[in-house]
Short mmCIF file of C-alpha atoms and ligand atoms in Angstrom, two decimals:
data_model
loop_
_atom_site.label_atom_id
_atom_site.label_comp_id
_atom_site.label_asym_id
_atom_site.label_seq_id
_atom_site.Cartn_x
_atom_site.Cartn_y
_atom_site.Cartn_z
CA MET A 6 71.47 -56.74 48.55
CA ARG A 7 69.92 -56.40 51.99
CA LEU A 8 66.62 -58.17 52.38
CA SER A 9 65.34 -55.45 54.74
CA ARG A 10 65.37 -53.07 51.78
CA TYR A 11 64.39 -55.51 49.06
CA PHE A 12 61.01 -55.76 47.36
CA LEU A 13 60.25 -59.43 47.87
CA PRO A 14 56.49 -59.90 48.25
CA VAL A 15 56.62 -63.54 49.43
CA LEU A 16 53.26 -65.34 49.71
CA LYS A 17 52.66 -67.73 52.60
CA GLU A 18 49.69 -69.47 51.01
CA ASN A 19 49.59 -71.31 47.72
CA PRO A 20 47.90 -69.11 45.13
CA ALA A 21 44.73 -70.86 43.95
CA GLU A 22 45.16 -69.89 40.28
CA ALA A 23 48.48 -71.71 39.88
CA GLN A 24 48.16 -75.26 38.57
CA ILE A 25 51.79 -76.18 38.23
CA VAL A 26 54.69 -75.95 40.62
CA SER A 27 56.78 -73.38 38.74
CA HIS A 28 53.88 -70.96 38.52
CA ARG A 29 53.10 -71.50 42.19
CA LEU A 30 56.69 -70.98 43.26
CA MET A 31 57.24 -67.92 41.06
CA LEU A 32 54.21 -66.26 42.64
CA ARG A 33 55.10 -67.38 46.16
CA ALA A 34 58.70 -66.20 45.81
CA GLY A 35 57.56 -62.78 44.63
CA MET A 36 59.15 -63.11 41.19
CA ILE A 37 56.20 -62.10 39.03
CA LYS A 38 52.80 -60.50 39.25
CA GLN A 39 50.06 -61.01 36.72
CA SER A 40 48.62 -57.84 35.23
CA ALA A 41 46.25 -59.41 32.67
CA ALA A 42 45.76 -62.95 31.39
CA GLY A 43 49.16 -64.18 30.20
CA ILE A 44 50.80 -60.78 30.84
CA TYR A 45 53.16 -60.32 33.76
CA SER A 46 55.27 -57.78 35.58
CA TRP A 47 58.68 -59.09 36.48
CA LEU A 48 59.49 -58.14 40.06
CA PRO A 49 63.12 -57.67 41.16
CA LEU A 50 63.89 -61.32 41.99
CA GLY A 51 62.24 -62.64 38.83
CA LEU A 52 63.90 -60.05 36.62
CA LYS A 53 67.33 -61.05 37.94
CA VAL A 54 66.83 -64.64 36.79
CA LEU A 55 65.38 -63.52 33.45
CA LYS A 56 68.44 -61.31 32.87
CA ASN A 57 70.84 -64.11 33.83
CA ILE A 58 69.21 -66.40 31.28
CA GLU A 59 69.31 -63.66 28.69
CA LYS A 60 73.02 -63.12 29.36
CA ILE A 61 73.84 -66.79 28.81
CA VAL A 62 71.89 -66.76 25.55
CA HIS A 63 73.80 -63.67 24.37
CA GLU A 64 77.17 -65.12 25.32
CA GLU A 65 76.53 -68.40 23.55
CA GLN A 66 75.17 -66.71 20.44
CA GLU A 67 78.22 -64.51 20.25
CA LYS A 68 80.50 -67.56 20.59
CA ALA A 69 78.73 -69.12 17.62
CA GLY A 70 79.43 -65.99 15.58
CA HIS A 71 75.91 -64.57 15.58
CA MET A 72 75.24 -60.84 15.89
CA ALA A 73 72.80 -59.26 18.31
CA MET A 74 70.43 -56.60 17.01
CA LEU A 75 67.03 -55.33 18.04
CA MET A 76 63.85 -54.95 16.03
CA PRO A 77 60.69 -53.12 17.11
CA THR A 78 57.81 -54.88 18.86
CA ILE A 79 55.26 -52.93 16.80
CA GLN A 80 55.32 -53.61 13.08
CA SER A 81 53.35 -52.45 10.09
CA ALA A 82 51.08 -55.03 8.43
CA ASP A 83 52.50 -54.29 4.97
CA LEU A 84 55.42 -56.70 5.12
CA TRP A 85 53.19 -59.42 6.49
CA ARG A 86 50.82 -58.94 3.56
CA GLU A 87 53.77 -59.31 1.21
CA SER A 88 54.72 -62.67 2.73
CA GLY A 89 51.13 -63.82 2.89
CA ARG A 90 51.25 -64.38 6.62
CA TYR A 91 49.00 -61.45 7.56
CA ASP A 92 46.01 -63.59 6.64
CA ASP A 93 47.57 -66.96 7.53
CA TYR A 94 48.59 -66.16 11.08
CA GLY A 95 45.08 -66.05 12.44
CA GLU A 96 43.82 -64.99 15.84
CA GLU A 97 47.13 -65.35 17.62
CA MET A 98 48.32 -62.12 16.05
CA LEU A 99 47.44 -58.97 17.96
CA ARG A 100 46.34 -56.39 15.40
CA PHE A 101 45.44 -52.72 15.77
CA LYS A 102 45.41 -49.44 13.89
CA ASP A 103 47.48 -46.32 14.47
CA ARG A 104 45.93 -42.82 14.42
CA HIS A 105 46.19 -42.70 10.63
CA GLY A 106 44.20 -45.87 10.28
CA ARG A 107 47.20 -47.96 9.23
CA ASP A 108 47.16 -51.64 10.14
CA MET A 109 49.77 -52.46 12.78
CA LEU A 110 50.60 -55.53 14.82
CA PHE A 111 52.61 -56.64 17.81
CA THR A 112 55.37 -58.94 16.58
CA PRO A 113 54.75 -62.68 17.21
CA THR A 114 58.06 -63.40 15.37
CA ALA A 115 60.17 -61.43 12.91
CA GLU A 116 61.00 -63.32 9.69
CA GLU A 117 59.42 -60.61 7.54
CA LEU A 118 61.12 -57.66 9.16
CA ILE A 119 64.59 -59.16 9.18
CA THR A 120 64.21 -60.23 5.56
CA ASP A 121 63.23 -56.66 4.70
CA ILE A 122 66.35 -55.34 6.43
CA PHE A 123 68.42 -57.89 4.60
CA ARG A 124 67.04 -57.15 1.14
CA GLY A 125 67.63 -53.44 1.66
CA HIS A 126 71.34 -53.85 2.29
CA VAL A 127 72.76 -57.13 1.05
CA ASN A 128 73.25 -57.81 -2.66
CA SER A 129 76.21 -60.11 -2.99
CA TYR A 130 77.22 -63.60 -1.94
CA LYS A 131 80.37 -61.94 -0.58
CA ASP A 132 78.35 -60.64 2.39
CA LEU A 133 77.23 -64.15 3.33
CA PRO A 134 76.98 -66.08 5.57
CA LEU A 135 75.09 -63.81 7.94
CA THR A 136 73.27 -64.63 11.15
CA MET A 137 71.59 -62.03 13.34
CA TYR A 138 69.36 -62.42 16.35
CA GLN A 139 67.48 -60.43 18.92
CA ILE A 140 66.05 -60.99 22.37
CA GLN A 141 62.78 -59.14 22.36
CA TRP A 142 59.23 -59.28 23.72
CA LYS A 143 56.74 -61.10 21.55
CA PHE A 144 52.98 -61.21 21.70
CA ARG A 145 50.81 -64.14 20.71
CA ASP A 146 47.18 -64.00 21.67
CA GLU A 147 47.18 -67.59 22.91
CA ARG A 148 43.75 -69.12 23.27
CA ARG A 149 44.63 -70.53 26.69
CA PRO A 150 47.41 -68.60 28.38
CA ARG A 151 48.32 -70.67 31.42
CA PHE A 152 51.01 -71.99 33.70
CA GLY A 153 52.33 -68.50 34.41
CA VAL A 154 55.23 -67.46 32.19
CA MET A 155 55.31 -70.88 30.53
CA ARG A 156 52.47 -70.03 28.19
CA GLY A 157 52.08 -66.30 28.34
CA ARG A 158 50.61 -64.00 25.76
CA GLU A 159 53.47 -61.56 26.14
CA PHE A 160 56.76 -63.41 26.41
CA TYR A 161 60.48 -62.85 26.00
CA MET A 162 62.12 -64.74 23.20
CA LYS A 163 65.42 -65.01 21.43
CA ASP A 164 64.81 -65.19 17.71
CA GLY A 165 67.66 -65.58 15.25
CA TYR A 166 67.80 -65.68 11.47
CA ASN A 167 70.47 -66.98 9.14
CA PHE A 168 71.05 -65.98 5.50
CA ASP A 169 73.17 -68.24 3.34
CA LEU A 170 74.01 -68.62 -0.32
CA THR A 171 73.40 -72.36 -0.57
CA LYS A 172 71.34 -75.01 1.11
CA GLU A 173 74.57 -76.59 2.31
CA ASP A 174 75.66 -73.39 4.05
CA ALA A 175 72.23 -72.95 5.58
CA LEU A 176 72.36 -76.49 6.94
CA HIS A 177 75.67 -75.65 8.58
CA ALA A 178 73.93 -72.68 10.19
CA TYR A 179 71.24 -75.10 11.37
CA ASN A 180 73.82 -77.46 12.88
CA ARG A 181 75.68 -74.57 14.45
CA HIS A 182 72.48 -73.45 16.15
CA LEU A 183 71.78 -76.92 17.43
CA VAL A 184 75.23 -77.09 18.99
CA SER A 185 75.06 -73.61 20.49
CA TYR A 186 71.61 -74.34 21.95
CA LEU A 187 72.94 -77.49 23.62
CA ARG A 188 75.65 -75.38 25.25
CA THR A 189 73.15 -72.70 26.23
CA TYR A 190 70.76 -75.02 28.06
CA GLU A 191 73.57 -76.90 29.74
CA ARG A 192 74.90 -73.69 31.26
CA MET A 193 71.44 -73.17 32.78
CA GLY A 194 71.63 -76.56 34.46
CA LEU A 195 69.10 -78.06 32.07
CA GLN A 196 69.04 -81.13 29.92
CA ALA A 197 67.11 -80.13 26.81
CA ILE A 198 66.74 -82.94 24.29
CA PRO A 199 66.58 -82.08 20.59
CA MET A 200 63.57 -83.83 19.07
CA ARG A 201 62.38 -84.03 15.52
CA ALA A 202 59.31 -81.84 15.29
CA ASP A 203 56.70 -80.30 13.06
CA SER A 204 57.32 -76.87 11.57
CA GLY A 205 53.87 -75.31 12.10
CA PRO A 206 53.14 -71.80 10.74
CA ILE A 207 56.85 -70.96 10.19
CA GLY A 208 56.99 -73.61 7.43
CA GLY A 209 59.95 -75.66 6.20
CA ASP A 210 61.32 -79.18 6.24
CA ASP A 211 64.02 -79.41 8.84
CA THR A 212 63.18 -78.60 12.40
CA HIS A 213 64.09 -79.72 15.89
CA GLU A 214 62.49 -78.71 19.14
CA PHE A 215 64.42 -78.74 22.40
CA LEU A 216 62.47 -80.33 25.23
CA VAL A 217 63.03 -80.44 28.94
CA LEU A 218 61.43 -83.55 30.41
CA ALA A 219 58.83 -82.65 33.04
CA GLU A 220 55.53 -84.19 34.08
CA THR A 221 53.82 -80.84 33.62
CA GLY A 222 55.10 -80.39 30.06
CA GLU A 223 52.49 -79.67 27.41
CA SER A 224 54.04 -81.89 24.73
CA GLU A 225 53.90 -85.65 24.63
CA VAL A 226 57.31 -87.04 23.71
CA PHE A 227 58.64 -90.43 22.64
CA TYR A 228 62.31 -91.22 23.03
CA ASP A 229 65.06 -93.75 23.41
CA SER A 230 66.26 -93.40 27.01
CA ALA A 231 69.83 -93.48 25.69
CA VAL A 232 69.38 -89.81 24.69
CA THR A 233 69.24 -88.83 28.36
CA ASP A 234 72.76 -90.24 28.84
CA LEU A 235 74.19 -87.82 26.30
CA SER A 236 75.92 -84.85 27.80
CA PHE A 237 77.61 -81.96 26.10
CA GLY A 238 80.00 -81.47 29.00
CA GLY A 239 81.08 -77.92 28.19
CA ARG A 240 83.10 -79.03 25.13
CA ASP A 241 84.93 -76.29 23.27
CA ILE A 242 83.68 -76.09 19.74
CA ASN A 243 84.94 -74.48 16.58
CA PHE A 244 81.65 -73.24 15.21
CA ASP A 245 83.12 -72.64 11.76
CA ASP A 246 84.07 -76.29 11.46
CA VAL A 247 81.34 -77.82 9.30
CA LYS A 248 82.31 -81.42 10.10
CA GLU A 249 82.56 -80.85 13.83
CA CYS A 250 79.09 -79.27 14.04
CA GLN A 251 77.65 -81.98 11.80
CA SER A 252 79.06 -84.77 13.93
CA ILE A 253 77.68 -83.25 17.13
CA LEU A 254 74.28 -82.92 15.49
CA GLU A 255 74.46 -86.62 14.58
CA GLU A 256 75.56 -87.57 18.07
CA PHE A 257 72.57 -85.80 19.61
CA THR A 258 69.86 -86.51 17.03
CA THR A 259 70.40 -90.02 15.71
CA LYS A 260 68.66 -91.83 18.55
CA TYR A 261 64.89 -91.81 18.48
CA ALA A 262 63.41 -88.67 20.06
CA ARG A 263 60.23 -87.13 18.69
CA THR A 264 57.24 -85.08 19.70
CA ASP A 265 53.74 -86.44 19.14
CA GLU A 266 53.47 -84.44 15.91
CA THR A 267 56.18 -86.47 14.18
CA HIS A 268 56.01 -89.67 16.20
CA ASP A 269 56.34 -92.86 14.12
CA GLU A 270 55.24 -95.92 16.05
CA ALA A 271 56.91 -98.41 13.69
CA LEU A 272 60.28 -96.69 13.99
CA PHE A 273 59.86 -96.36 17.74
CA ARG A 274 59.36 -100.12 18.00
CA GLU A 275 62.88 -100.63 16.69
CA VAL A 276 64.19 -99.16 19.96
CA PRO A 277 64.80 -101.93 22.53
CA GLU A 278 61.72 -102.15 24.70
CA GLU A 279 63.37 -101.28 28.01
CA ARG A 280 64.69 -98.04 26.48
CA ARG A 281 61.38 -96.92 24.94
CA LYS A 282 60.03 -93.98 26.92
CA VAL A 283 56.83 -92.02 26.61
CA ALA A 284 56.84 -88.87 28.71
CA ARG A 285 56.03 -85.19 28.73
CA GLY A 286 58.25 -82.26 27.89
CA ILE A 287 58.46 -78.48 27.91
CA GLU A 288 59.52 -76.90 24.63
CA VAL A 289 62.27 -74.40 25.40
CA GLY A 290 63.50 -73.78 21.88
CA GLN A 291 63.16 -74.65 18.23
CA ILE A 292 65.35 -74.38 15.14
CA PHE A 293 64.18 -74.33 11.53
CA TYR A 294 65.63 -74.52 8.07
CA PHE A 295 63.03 -73.28 5.61
CA GLY A 296 65.05 -72.66 2.47
CA THR A 297 63.88 -69.85 0.21
CA LYS A 298 60.29 -69.52 1.44
CA TYR A 299 60.62 -65.95 2.76
CA SER A 300 63.44 -64.81 0.49
CA GLU A 301 61.35 -65.65 -2.57
CA ALA A 302 58.18 -64.10 -1.18
CA LEU A 303 59.99 -60.91 -0.19
CA GLY A 304 62.63 -60.82 -2.91
CA ALA A 305 65.74 -61.27 -0.75
CA MET A 306 68.20 -62.03 -3.55
CA VAL A 307 71.96 -61.93 -3.85
CA GLN A 308 74.30 -62.15 -6.77
CA ASN A 309 76.12 -65.49 -6.83
CA VAL A 310 79.66 -66.13 -8.12
CA ASP A 311 78.41 -66.17 -11.71
CA GLY A 312 76.66 -62.83 -11.29
CA LYS A 313 73.24 -64.47 -11.26
CA LYS A 314 70.54 -63.28 -8.82
CA VAL A 315 69.41 -66.07 -6.51
CA PRO A 316 67.16 -66.14 -3.44
CA VAL A 317 69.02 -66.74 -0.17
CA HIS A 318 68.55 -69.82 1.97
CA MET A 319 67.25 -69.05 5.43
CA GLY A 320 66.46 -70.52 8.78
CA SER A 321 65.11 -69.18 12.03
CA HIS A 322 65.81 -70.21 15.57
CA GLY A 323 64.04 -69.45 18.83
CA ILE A 324 64.65 -69.79 22.54
CA GLY A 325 61.86 -69.17 25.04
CA VAL A 326 63.79 -66.96 27.44
CA SER A 327 60.89 -66.18 29.79
CA ARG A 328 59.51 -69.74 29.54
CA LEU A 329 62.93 -71.01 30.63
CA VAL A 330 62.51 -69.40 34.04
CA GLY A 331 59.51 -71.66 34.63
CA ALA A 332 61.11 -74.68 32.95
CA ILE A 333 64.18 -74.48 35.18
CA ILE A 334 61.95 -74.43 38.26
CA GLU A 335 59.93 -77.39 36.98
CA ALA A 336 63.21 -79.29 36.63
CA SER A 337 64.74 -78.10 39.90
CA HIS A 338 62.69 -77.69 43.07
CA ASP A 339 61.59 -79.57 46.18
CA ASP A 340 58.69 -79.22 48.59
CA LYS A 341 60.34 -76.23 50.27
CA GLY A 342 60.83 -74.20 47.14
CA ILE A 343 63.04 -73.44 44.19
CA ILE A 344 66.58 -74.83 43.81
CA TRP A 345 68.43 -72.51 41.41
CA PRO A 346 71.24 -73.96 39.33
CA GLU A 347 74.35 -71.85 39.97
CA GLY A 348 74.38 -70.64 36.36
CA VAL A 349 71.15 -68.66 36.67
CA THR A 350 70.68 -68.01 40.39
CA PRO A 351 69.43 -64.49 41.19
CA TYR A 352 71.94 -64.16 44.05
CA HIS A 353 75.02 -66.28 44.53
CA CYS A 354 74.34 -67.01 48.18
CA GLY A 355 72.24 -65.97 51.11
CA ILE A 356 73.44 -64.77 54.50
CA VAL A 357 71.16 -65.48 57.44
CA ASN A 358 71.76 -63.59 60.64
CA LEU A 359 70.23 -65.69 63.42
CA LYS A 360 70.29 -62.83 65.92
CA GLN A 361 69.88 -59.47 64.30
CA GLY A 362 70.93 -56.76 66.77
CA ASP A 363 73.59 -58.91 68.42
CA ALA A 364 76.76 -56.85 67.97
CA GLU A 365 79.01 -59.79 67.14
CA ALA A 366 76.57 -61.51 64.78
CA ASP A 367 75.83 -58.24 62.99
CA ALA A 368 79.55 -57.50 62.59
CA ALA A 369 80.31 -60.99 61.29
CA CYS A 370 77.47 -60.77 58.75
CA GLU A 371 78.56 -57.32 57.57
CA SER A 372 82.07 -58.62 57.12
CA LEU A 373 80.89 -61.66 55.12
CA TYR A 374 78.62 -59.46 53.04
CA ASN A 375 81.42 -57.04 52.18
CA GLN A 376 84.04 -59.67 51.47
CA LEU A 377 81.73 -61.57 49.13
CA ARG A 378 80.82 -58.36 47.31
CA ASN A 379 84.46 -57.37 47.02
CA ALA A 380 85.10 -60.76 45.43
CA GLY A 381 82.57 -59.85 42.74
CA LEU A 382 79.67 -61.96 44.06
CA GLU A 383 76.15 -60.87 44.88
CA PRO A 384 75.01 -62.10 48.28
CA LEU A 385 71.49 -61.60 49.60
CA TYR A 386 71.75 -60.71 53.28
CA ASP A 387 68.69 -61.43 55.43
CA ASP A 388 69.16 -58.62 57.95
CA ARG A 389 65.51 -58.47 58.98
CA ASN A 390 64.39 -58.64 62.56
CA GLU A 391 62.67 -61.99 62.18
CA ARG A 392 62.90 -65.35 63.78
CA ALA A 393 65.31 -67.89 62.36
CA GLY A 394 62.58 -70.26 61.14
CA GLY A 395 61.02 -67.59 58.96
CA LYS A 396 64.39 -66.62 57.52
CA PHE A 397 65.22 -70.22 56.64
CA ALA A 398 61.83 -70.71 55.03
CA THR A 399 62.32 -67.63 52.84
CA MET A 400 65.81 -68.73 51.81
CA ASP A 401 64.57 -72.22 50.96
CA LEU A 402 61.66 -70.80 48.99
CA ILE A 403 63.75 -68.45 46.86
CA GLY A 404 66.28 -71.22 46.33
CA LEU A 405 69.75 -69.65 46.44
CA PRO A 406 72.34 -72.44 46.00
CA TRP A 407 74.32 -71.55 49.16
CA ARG A 408 73.34 -70.27 52.58
CA LEU A 409 75.72 -68.87 55.17
CA THR A 410 74.20 -68.94 58.64
CA VAL A 411 75.68 -66.78 61.36
CA GLY A 412 74.76 -66.92 65.06
CA PRO A 413 76.30 -65.94 68.40
CA ARG A 414 76.74 -69.57 69.48
CA GLY A 415 78.83 -70.56 66.45
CA LEU A 416 80.81 -67.36 66.53
CA LYS A 417 81.98 -68.21 70.10
CA ASN A 418 83.76 -71.17 68.52
CA GLY A 419 84.87 -69.15 65.50
CA VAL A 420 82.53 -70.89 63.05
CA ILE A 421 79.52 -70.26 60.86
CA GLU A 422 77.43 -72.74 58.88
CA LEU A 423 77.54 -73.25 55.12
CA ALA A 424 74.57 -75.13 53.65
CA GLY A 425 73.92 -76.30 50.11
CA ARG A 426 70.32 -75.84 48.99
CA LYS A 427 70.39 -78.80 46.63
CA THR A 428 72.05 -81.36 48.89
CA GLY A 429 70.67 -80.02 52.15
CA VAL A 430 74.09 -80.74 53.63
CA SER A 431 75.42 -78.16 56.08
CA GLU A 432 78.92 -77.83 57.47
CA GLU A 433 80.51 -75.69 60.14
CA MET A 434 83.64 -73.80 59.23
CA THR A 435 85.41 -70.50 59.72
CA PRO A 436 83.94 -67.51 57.89
CA GLU A 437 87.08 -67.35 55.73
CA ALA A 438 86.75 -70.98 54.67
CA ALA A 439 83.08 -70.49 53.84
CA ILE A 440 83.83 -67.44 51.73
CA GLN A 441 86.53 -69.28 49.82
CA LYS A 442 84.25 -72.22 49.20
CA VAL A 443 81.47 -70.06 47.80
CA ILE A 444 83.87 -68.03 45.67
CA ALA A 445 85.36 -71.23 44.25
CA ARG A 446 81.90 -72.42 43.13
CA TYR A 447 81.47 -69.41 40.87
CA ARG A 448 85.01 -69.05 39.56
P1 ATP B 253 54.36 -73.73 21.45
O1 ATP B 253 54.28 -74.95 20.56
O2 ATP B 253 54.75 -74.02 22.86
O3 ATP B 253 53.15 -72.85 21.32
P2 ATP B 253 55.80 -72.52 19.33
O4 ATP B 253 56.35 -73.73 18.69
O5 ATP B 253 54.64 -71.86 18.75
O6 ATP B 253 55.56 -72.83 20.88
P3 ATP B 253 58.16 -71.02 18.52
O7 ATP B 253 57.61 -70.20 17.43
O8 ATP B 253 58.94 -72.22 18.19
O9 ATP B 253 56.97 -71.42 19.51
O10 ATP B 253 58.92 -70.04 19.54
C1 ATP B 253 60.20 -70.29 20.08
C2 ATP B 253 60.15 -70.55 21.55
O11 ATP B 253 59.43 -69.52 22.24
C3 ATP B 253 59.41 -71.83 21.93
O12 ATP B 253 60.27 -72.93 21.82
C4 ATP B 253 59.00 -71.56 23.36
O13 ATP B 253 60.06 -71.89 24.23
C5 ATP B 253 58.79 -70.06 23.38
N1 ATP B 253 57.36 -69.74 23.37
C6 ATP B 253 56.50 -69.91 22.36
N2 ATP B 253 55.26 -69.52 22.70
C7 ATP B 253 55.33 -69.10 23.99
C8 ATP B 253 54.39 -68.58 24.92
N3 ATP B 253 53.12 -68.40 24.59
N4 ATP B 253 54.84 -68.26 26.16
C9 ATP B 253 56.13 -68.41 26.49
N5 ATP B 253 57.06 -68.90 25.66
C10 ATP B 253 56.68 -69.24 24.43
MG1 MG B 254 58.11 -74.21 18.50
#
């Protein structure tokens, strides 16, 4: 992409309405634009990151054996009356009528609808286990939408649902989700700690939230600092292996880590004092096992081995896809701007032409641009007629992990500069060496 043709409405000043750094930087970097309270347009740069996050979520769900599907955003109230949640959900649910006067709503989550699909088609234990998920827009009429996409009213969420014959099978599904979520966040450059949580309006006994530690997080968290030493390290997992998933769950959830809703001061005191931490966190996901709550209410039954009809055991699992864009920025930025982890960066690298219009510099940049694209990467080439300082400031603000800087002086000696956004370290090298180095980072 050439910056001269890109829609990147960068703001020089800090927008007054933004209270936290991710919101500020997303507005300044031209990633989003608010259209109503808690409702945003995703501009080209922001959409790229959102789509990269979405892609990682899809890939990791597929690896765990879960199937993607898509349900509508607008649902009829009927199913929600059947489950009893139409009245329970309260003011967060956006309700309206269609032209025939029928009660409709914008989906805040989809347990009812998926259970309806299930009960219409599945009758036997032979069709289980089954886990399906979607990545779809949700609407919750939050009382205080704030912090940009972190607490929106309209937001993008992965929601998955498992159907199992027994509690034991459903707990394996729970463990499998925990493991796949750990992988998912790690690929985004995030450490998200599973913490024992409260189930809220979804209901159920077993639930963990995944929290990214950040001063601006809305949840108060209590944990043993030993949990921050745990790392998944891209391990290859057999998701069908019940023992393997169980042991990873134990590895990541045995040490004390809880949100304020489930915090137990007496238990916390058993953690050695120097490891006892009280901090704040951003909830980027949650997994639930809720047993037969919805299957009983909606009659989602299957025949078991003995030919008896039994309600299925279920769980649901969510990842805040749009919230993650903000959470990643909260976890990775400096005073100049965003620092994208390589796994989610909107462009793989930037090319800065220090002297646009200089025949040699232009030719060198074009050549870099084409070679990187031919290698399957997406560079963002700043080919505008602007001074170098402004170009650097833009690149730092939008946070691409690598910057290739090309100028007539370097080219005389056959070199360009390669700089890492995170380390701030820059090195001179030949264009070929720089290209190889960038390609190697993304292989
Ligand atoms: P919260 O406690 O932050 O209101 P929740 O527990 O109600 O969230 P879930 O039903 O668990 O949310 O939804 C799954 C995920 O969707 C959450 O972990 C969070 O990352 C994301 N999410 C929930 N509400 C919002 C929102 N208003 N804006 C953006 N993301 C959200
Ligand atoms: Mg939650």
